[in-house]
Coordinates of C-alpha atoms in Angstrom, one line a residue:
Chain H
M168 CA 86.3 109.5 153.2
R169 CA 84.5 109.8 149.9
D170 CA 85.6 113.3 149.8
G171 CA 89.1 112.3 150.5
E172 CA 89.0 109.8 147.5
H173 CA 87.8 112.4 145.2
S174 CA 90.4 114.7 146.3
R175 CA 93.1 112.1 145.8
D176 CA 91.8 111.5 142.2
R177 CA 91.8 115.1 141.3
L178 CA 95.3 115.3 142.6
L179 CA 96.6 112.5 140.6
E180 CA 94.9 113.9 137.5
A181 CA 96.4 117.4 137.9
A182 CA 99.9 115.7 138.6
T183 CA 99.5 113.6 135.5
A184 CA 99.0 116.8 133.4
E185 CA 101.9 118.7 135.2
F186 CA 104.4 115.8 134.9
A187 CA 103.5 115.0 131.3
A188 CA 103.9 118.6 130.4
V189 CA 107.1 119.6 132.2
G190 CA 108.5 116.3 133.7
I191 CA 109.7 115.6 137.2
A192 CA 112.4 118.3 137.7
G193 CA 110.2 120.9 136.0
A194 CA 106.8 120.1 138.0
R195 CA 106.0 122.3 140.8
V196 CA 103.9 120.6 143.5
D197 CA 102.2 123.9 144.6
R198 CA 100.8 124.1 141.1
I199 CA 99.6 120.6 141.3
A200 CA 97.9 121.2 144.7
E201 CA 96.3 124.4 143.4
A202 CA 95.1 122.8 140.1
A203 CA 93.4 120.0 142.0
S204 CA 92.1 122.3 145.0
V205 CA 93.9 120.1 147.5
N206 CA 95.4 121.4 150.6
K207 CA 99.1 121.0 150.4
A208 CA 99.4 119.6 153.9
Q209 CA 97.0 116.8 152.9
M210 CA 98.9 116.3 149.6
Y211 CA 102.1 115.6 151.7
R212 CA 100.4 113.2 153.9
W213 CA 99.6 111.1 150.8
Y214 CA 102.8 111.7 149.0
A215 CA 105.8 112.8 151.0
S216 CA 107.8 114.2 148.0
K217 CA 107.5 115.1 144.4
D218 CA 109.2 112.0 143.4
D219 CA 106.7 109.8 145.3
L220 CA 103.9 111.6 143.6
F221 CA 105.5 111.0 140.2
D222 CA 105.9 107.3 141.1
A223 CA 102.1 107.1 141.9
V224 CA 101.2 108.8 138.6
F225 CA 103.5 106.5 136.6
A226 CA 102.2 103.3 138.5
Q227 CA 98.6 104.6 137.8
H228 CA 99.2 104.9 134.0
L229 CA 101.7 102.0 133.6
D230 CA 98.9 99.6 132.0
R231 CA 97.7 102.4 129.7
I232 CA 101.3 103.0 128.5
V233 CA 102.3 99.4 128.0
D234 CA 99.1 97.4 127.3
R235 CA 96.7 100.1 125.9
V236 CA 97.0 98.5 122.4
P237 CA 96.7 94.7 122.6
L238 CA 99.6 92.9 120.5
T239 CA 98.0 91.0 117.6
P240 CA 100.8 88.7 116.4
N241 CA 99.0 87.8 113.4
D242 CA 98.3 91.3 112.4
L243 CA 101.5 93.3 113.1
P244 CA 100.5 96.2 110.5
G245 CA 97.2 96.6 112.5
Y246 CA 99.1 96.6 115.7
V247 CA 101.5 99.3 114.6
V248 CA 98.7 101.4 113.2
A249 CA 96.6 101.1 116.4
L250 CA 99.9 102.3 118.4
Y251 CA 100.0 105.2 115.9
D252 CA 96.6 106.1 116.8
S253 CA 96.9 105.8 120.5
Y254 CA 99.9 108.2 120.5
L255 CA 97.7 110.7 118.7
D256 CA 94.9 110.2 121.2
A257 CA 97.0 110.1 124.4
P258 CA 100.3 112.0 123.9
E259 CA 100.6 112.5 127.6
L260 CA 101.3 108.6 128.0
V261 CA 104.2 108.8 125.6
R262 CA 105.5 112.0 127.2
L263 CA 105.3 110.4 130.7
A264 CA 107.2 107.3 129.5
S265 CA 109.8 109.5 127.8
W266 CA 110.4 111.7 131.1
F267 CA 110.8 108.4 132.9
R268 CA 113.4 107.2 130.6
L269 CA 115.2 110.5 130.7
E270 CA 114.9 111.2 134.4
R271 CA 114.8 107.7 136.0
A272 CA 115.9 104.8 133.6
P273 CA 118.8 106.0 131.6
T274 CA 120.0 102.7 130.3
G275 CA 118.6 99.1 129.7
D276 CA 115.2 97.9 130.1
L277 CA 112.7 100.9 130.6
L278 CA 110.5 98.9 133.0
A279 CA 113.3 96.8 134.7
T280 CA 112.1 98.1 138.1
H281 CA 108.2 97.5 137.3
G282 CA 107.9 93.7 137.2
D283 CA 107.6 91.7 134.1
R284 CA 105.7 93.6 131.5
W285 CA 107.0 92.4 128.3
S286 CA 107.3 88.6 128.4
Y287 CA 103.8 87.4 127.6
K288 CA 104.2 89.6 124.5
L289 CA 107.5 88.0 123.5
D290 CA 105.8 84.6 123.9
L291 CA 103.1 85.6 121.5
I292 CA 105.8 86.8 119.1
A293 CA 107.8 83.6 119.4
E294 CA 104.7 81.5 118.8
A295 CA 103.9 83.5 115.5
Q296 CA 107.5 83.0 114.5
A297 CA 107.0 79.2 114.9
A298 CA 103.9 79.5 112.9
G299 CA 105.6 81.5 110.2
T300 CA 103.5 84.6 110.4
I301 CA 106.4 86.6 111.7
V302 CA 109.8 86.6 110.2
T303 CA 112.4 84.5 112.0
G304 CA 116.1 85.2 112.7
I305 CA 115.3 88.1 114.8
T306 CA 114.6 87.6 118.5
P307 CA 111.2 88.2 119.9
A308 CA 112.5 91.1 122.1
D309 CA 114.0 92.8 119.0
V310 CA 110.8 92.3 116.9
Y311 CA 108.9 94.0 119.8
A312 CA 111.4 96.8 120.1
L313 CA 111.2 97.4 116.2
L314 CA 107.4 97.4 116.3
I315 CA 107.3 100.1 119.1
S316 CA 110.1 102.2 117.3
I317 CA 108.5 102.0 114.0
A318 CA 105.0 102.9 115.4
G319 CA 106.5 105.9 117.2
T320 CA 108.1 107.5 114.1
W321 CA 105.9 110.4 114.4
S322 CA 105.1 110.1 118.2
P323 CA 105.3 113.0 120.6
I324 CA 108.9 112.3 121.3
S325 CA 110.0 112.0 117.6
A326 CA 113.4 113.2 116.6
T327 CA 112.0 114.5 113.4
F328 CA 108.3 115.3 113.1
T329 CA 105.3 114.6 115.5
A330 CA 101.9 113.8 114.5
T331 CA 99.1 116.0 115.9
E332 CA 95.3 116.0 115.8
Q333 CA 95.4 119.3 114.1
E334 CA 96.6 117.6 110.9
S335 CA 94.3 116.3 108.2
A336 CA 92.5 112.9 108.1
A337 CA 94.5 112.3 104.7
Q338 CA 97.7 113.0 106.4
H339 CA 97.0 110.4 109.1
E340 CA 95.6 107.9 106.6
A341 CA 98.8 108.4 104.4
R342 CA 100.9 107.6 107.5
R343 CA 98.9 104.5 108.5
A344 CA 99.5 103.3 104.8
V345 CA 103.3 103.9 105.1
L346 CA 103.3 102.0 108.5
R347 CA 101.3 99.0 107.1
G348 CA 103.5 98.6 104.2
V349 CA 106.7 98.8 106.1
V350 CA 105.7 96.5 108.8
E351 CA 104.4 94.0 106.2
R352 CA 107.7 94.1 104.3
A353 CA 110.1 94.1 107.3
L354 CA 108.5 91.8 109.9
V355 CA 105.5 89.7 108.5
G356 CA 106.3 86.0 107.5
G357 CA 105.4 84.1 104.7
G358 CA 102.9 82.2 106.7
Chain I
M138 CA 141.5 136.8 126.4
R139 CA 142.9 133.3 125.7
D140 CA 142.0 132.4 129.3
G141 CA 138.5 133.8 128.7
E142 CA 138.0 131.5 125.7
H143 CA 139.2 128.4 127.5
S144 CA 136.9 129.2 130.4
R145 CA 134.0 129.6 127.9
D146 CA 134.8 126.3 126.3
R147 CA 135.0 124.6 129.7
L148 CA 131.6 126.1 130.7
L149 CA 130.0 124.8 127.5
E150 CA 131.3 121.4 128.1
A151 CA 130.2 121.3 131.7
A152 CA 126.8 122.6 130.5
T153 CA 126.6 119.9 127.9
A154 CA 127.2 117.1 130.4
E155 CA 124.6 118.8 132.9
F156 CA 121.9 119.2 130.4
A157 CA 122.3 116.0 128.8
A158 CA 122.1 114.2 132.2
V159 CA 119.2 116.1 133.8
G160 CA 117.5 118.4 131.1
I161 CA 116.9 122.2 131.2
A162 CA 114.5 122.3 134.4
G163 CA 116.8 119.8 136.2
A164 CA 120.0 121.5 135.6
R165 CA 121.6 123.9 138.2
V166 CA 123.8 126.7 136.9
D167 CA 125.8 126.7 140.1
R168 CA 126.7 123.1 139.5
I169 CA 127.8 124.0 135.9
A170 CA 129.9 127.0 136.9
E171 CA 131.6 125.0 139.7
A172 CA 132.4 121.9 137.4
A173 CA 133.9 124.3 134.8
S174 CA 135.9 126.5 137.5
V175 CA 134.1 129.5 136.0
N176 CA 133.2 132.4 138.2
K177 CA 129.2 132.7 138.3
A178 CA 129.3 136.4 137.5
Q179 CA 131.4 135.9 134.5
M180 CA 129.0 133.1 133.6
Y181 CA 126.0 135.4 133.7
R182 CA 127.8 137.9 131.6
W183 CA 128.2 135.4 128.8
Y184 CA 124.6 133.7 129.3
A185 CA 122.1 135.8 131.1
S186 CA 120.0 132.8 132.0
K187 CA 119.9 128.8 132.2
D188 CA 117.7 129.1 129.0
D189 CA 120.5 131.2 127.2
L190 CA 123.0 128.6 128.2
F191 CA 121.0 125.7 127.1
D192 CA 120.4 127.5 123.6
A193 CA 124.2 127.9 123.2
V194 CA 124.9 124.2 124.1
F195 CA 122.1 123.1 121.7
A196 CA 123.3 125.4 118.9
Q197 CA 126.9 124.1 119.4
H198 CA 126.0 120.5 119.0
L199 CA 123.2 120.8 116.3
D200 CA 125.6 119.8 113.5
R201 CA 126.7 116.7 115.4
I202 CA 123.0 115.8 116.4
V203 CA 121.7 116.2 112.6
D204 CA 124.7 115.6 110.4
R205 CA 127.1 113.5 112.4
V206 CA 126.4 110.5 110.0
P207 CA 126.2 111.5 106.2
L208 CA 123.1 110.2 104.6
T209 CA 123.9 107.5 102.0
P210 CA 120.8 107.2 100.0
N211 CA 122.3 104.3 98.0
D212 CA 123.2 102.5 101.1
L213 CA 120.3 102.9 103.6
P214 CA 121.2 99.8 105.7
G215 CA 124.7 101.2 106.1
Y216 CA 123.3 104.6 107.1
V217 CA 121.0 103.2 109.8
V218 CA 123.8 100.9 111.2
A219 CA 126.2 104.0 111.4
L220 CA 123.3 105.8 113.2
Y221 CA 123.1 102.9 115.6
D222 CA 126.8 103.2 116.2
S223 CA 126.7 106.9 116.8
Y224 CA 123.8 106.8 119.5
L225 CA 126.2 104.2 121.1
D226 CA 129.3 106.6 121.0
A227 CA 127.5 109.8 121.8
P228 CA 124.4 109.1 124.0
E229 CA 124.6 112.7 125.2
L230 CA 123.6 114.1 121.6
V231 CA 120.4 111.9 121.6
R232 CA 119.6 113.0 125.1
L233 CA 120.0 116.7 124.4
A234 CA 117.7 116.3 121.3
S235 CA 115.1 114.4 123.5
W236 CA 115.2 117.1 126.3
F237 CA 114.8 119.8 123.4
R238 CA 111.8 117.9 122.1
L239 CA 110.2 117.4 125.5
E240 CA 111.0 120.9 127.1
R241 CA 111.0 123.2 124.1
A242 CA 109.3 121.6 120.9
P243 CA 106.3 119.7 121.9
T244 CA 104.7 119.3 118.5
G245 CA 105.7 119.5 114.8
D246 CA 109.1 119.7 113.2
L247 CA 111.7 119.2 116.0
L248 CA 114.1 121.9 114.4
A249 CA 111.4 124.4 113.0
T250 CA 113.2 127.2 114.7
H251 CA 116.7 126.2 113.8
G252 CA 116.7 126.8 110.0
D253 CA 116.4 124.5 107.1
R254 CA 118.3 121.3 108.3
W255 CA 116.6 118.6 106.4
S256 CA 115.9 119.6 102.9
Y257 CA 119.0 118.7 101.3
K258 CA 118.6 115.0 102.8
L259 CA 115.0 114.8 101.4
D260 CA 116.4 115.9 98.0
L261 CA 118.9 112.9 98.2
I262 CA 116.0 110.6 99.1
A263 CA 113.9 111.9 96.2
E264 CA 116.7 111.4 93.6
A265 CA 117.3 107.9 94.9
Q266 CA 113.5 107.2 94.7
A267 CA 113.6 108.5 90.9
A268 CA 116.6 106.2 90.4
G269 CA 114.8 103.3 92.0
T270 CA 117.2 102.5 94.8
I271 CA 114.7 103.7 97.4
V272 CA 111.1 102.5 97.4
T273 CA 108.5 104.9 96.0
G274 CA 105.1 105.6 97.3
I275 CA 106.4 107.2 100.6
T276 CA 107.3 110.8 100.8
P277 CA 111.1 111.7 101.3
A278 CA 110.2 113.1 104.6
D279 CA 108.5 110.0 105.7
V280 CA 111.4 107.9 104.5
Y281 CA 113.8 110.0 106.4
A282 CA 111.6 110.0 109.6
L283 CA 111.4 106.0 109.3
L284 CA 115.1 105.7 108.9
I285 CA 115.8 107.8 112.2
S286 CA 113.1 106.0 114.1
I287 CA 114.3 102.5 113.1
A288 CA 117.9 103.3 113.8
G289 CA 116.9 104.7 117.4
T290 CA 115.2 101.4 118.2
W291 CA 117.7 100.8 120.9
S292 CA 118.8 104.4 121.4
P293 CA 119.2 106.1 124.8
I294 CA 115.6 107.1 124.6
S295 CA 114.2 104.0 123.5
A296 CA 110.8 103.1 125.0
T297 CA 111.9 99.5 125.4
F298 CA 115.7 98.7 125.8
T299 CA 118.7 100.8 125.3
A300 CA 121.9 99.7 123.8
T301 CA 125.1 100.5 125.9
E302 CA 128.8 100.0 125.5
Q303 CA 128.8 97.6 128.2
E304 CA 127.0 95.1 126.1
S305 CA 129.0 92.4 124.1
A306 CA 130.3 93.1 120.6
A307 CA 128.3 90.0 119.5
Q308 CA 125.1 91.8 120.8
H309 CA 125.8 94.9 118.8
E310 CA 126.6 92.9 115.7
A311 CA 123.3 91.1 116.0
R312 CA 121.3 94.4 116.3
R313 CA 123.3 95.8 113.2
A314 CA 122.3 92.7 111.1
V315 CA 118.6 93.1 112.4
L316 CA 118.8 96.7 111.3
R317 CA 120.3 96.0 107.8
G318 CA 117.7 93.3 107.2
V319 CA 114.6 95.5 108.2
V320 CA 115.8 98.5 106.2
E321 CA 116.7 96.4 103.1
R322 CA 113.3 94.7 103.1
A323 CA 111.3 98.0 104.2
L324 CA 112.9 100.8 102.2
V325 CA 115.4 99.6 99.6
G326 CA 114.1 99.6 96.0
G327 CA 114.6 97.2 93.3
G328 CA 117.3 99.4 91.5

């Protein structure tokens, strides 16, 4: 029983690495089973298909994808900088979310099929707008979308240039300063 | 000869649709050949592999991906709004670029292997910074990365919510106004 649980943990860990690297269509279940030293027949008893295995991996990481960095409505620059750092620390989470967008949820709300993941954040933003610490005239959903997008300027899915841990500390500090200034000017209210 | 050219055009068109929809690993060359009514043997004479076919599709669309919207350094809000509209009009281009990022260019400059595609834009930004119409203290490369990222807030690869042509004109106009305000406050200089 214990052994089975450990096998399952190893399987999900190997599947996370494989799906983050090559996506759902690109993933090979044989490769995952081998990397996890799990018997293929056992794997198929737990997850009937590659899609089921991806669903399990995505569900397992959803909290880390969405809530890894707590939203601090009275410190939006700090929030965006913390997101920048989180993308640097865990690029596999951004890649999983991006494969999910491309392969599973081509339009609309990314997490429409995963319950209500945003609304408490939107409430926090609305409160901060009422208190004057976030600019008004932009819906809370749009403020949130902008924060995520600005934070992802150099993310692992960037359309221009990704940040990596191989770069210098000074490079990262410069980007953090840019993010702080942009968010301060664009979204922080007069108080 | 003419006929061959038309076949090749049809093949690239079918391949664009297939790669944009499902990516490189997910694409099936049989499905592409069938959709284009092109003989498979002929297809393999032109493109020896699925990867070669993707390279041809990506190269064919690269100008539209990178230069579809001309950068207007003295009207950054207008530039970002035009990008928003272009993502709405041609989601397949954003999806091709995103598959390319995920499947081919996991880190660094997205187009490092595709010649010098950015530097004339960075020169335009540097000139506008010198003239005072774009804020200083941010490198031209970072200004450009921010513009692309902000414009893509509701793009087909958005981590939150994608814009679609099915939404109301008022919805799109509201987002354009948000983008104009954000870019004006964050990146436009005093003149």
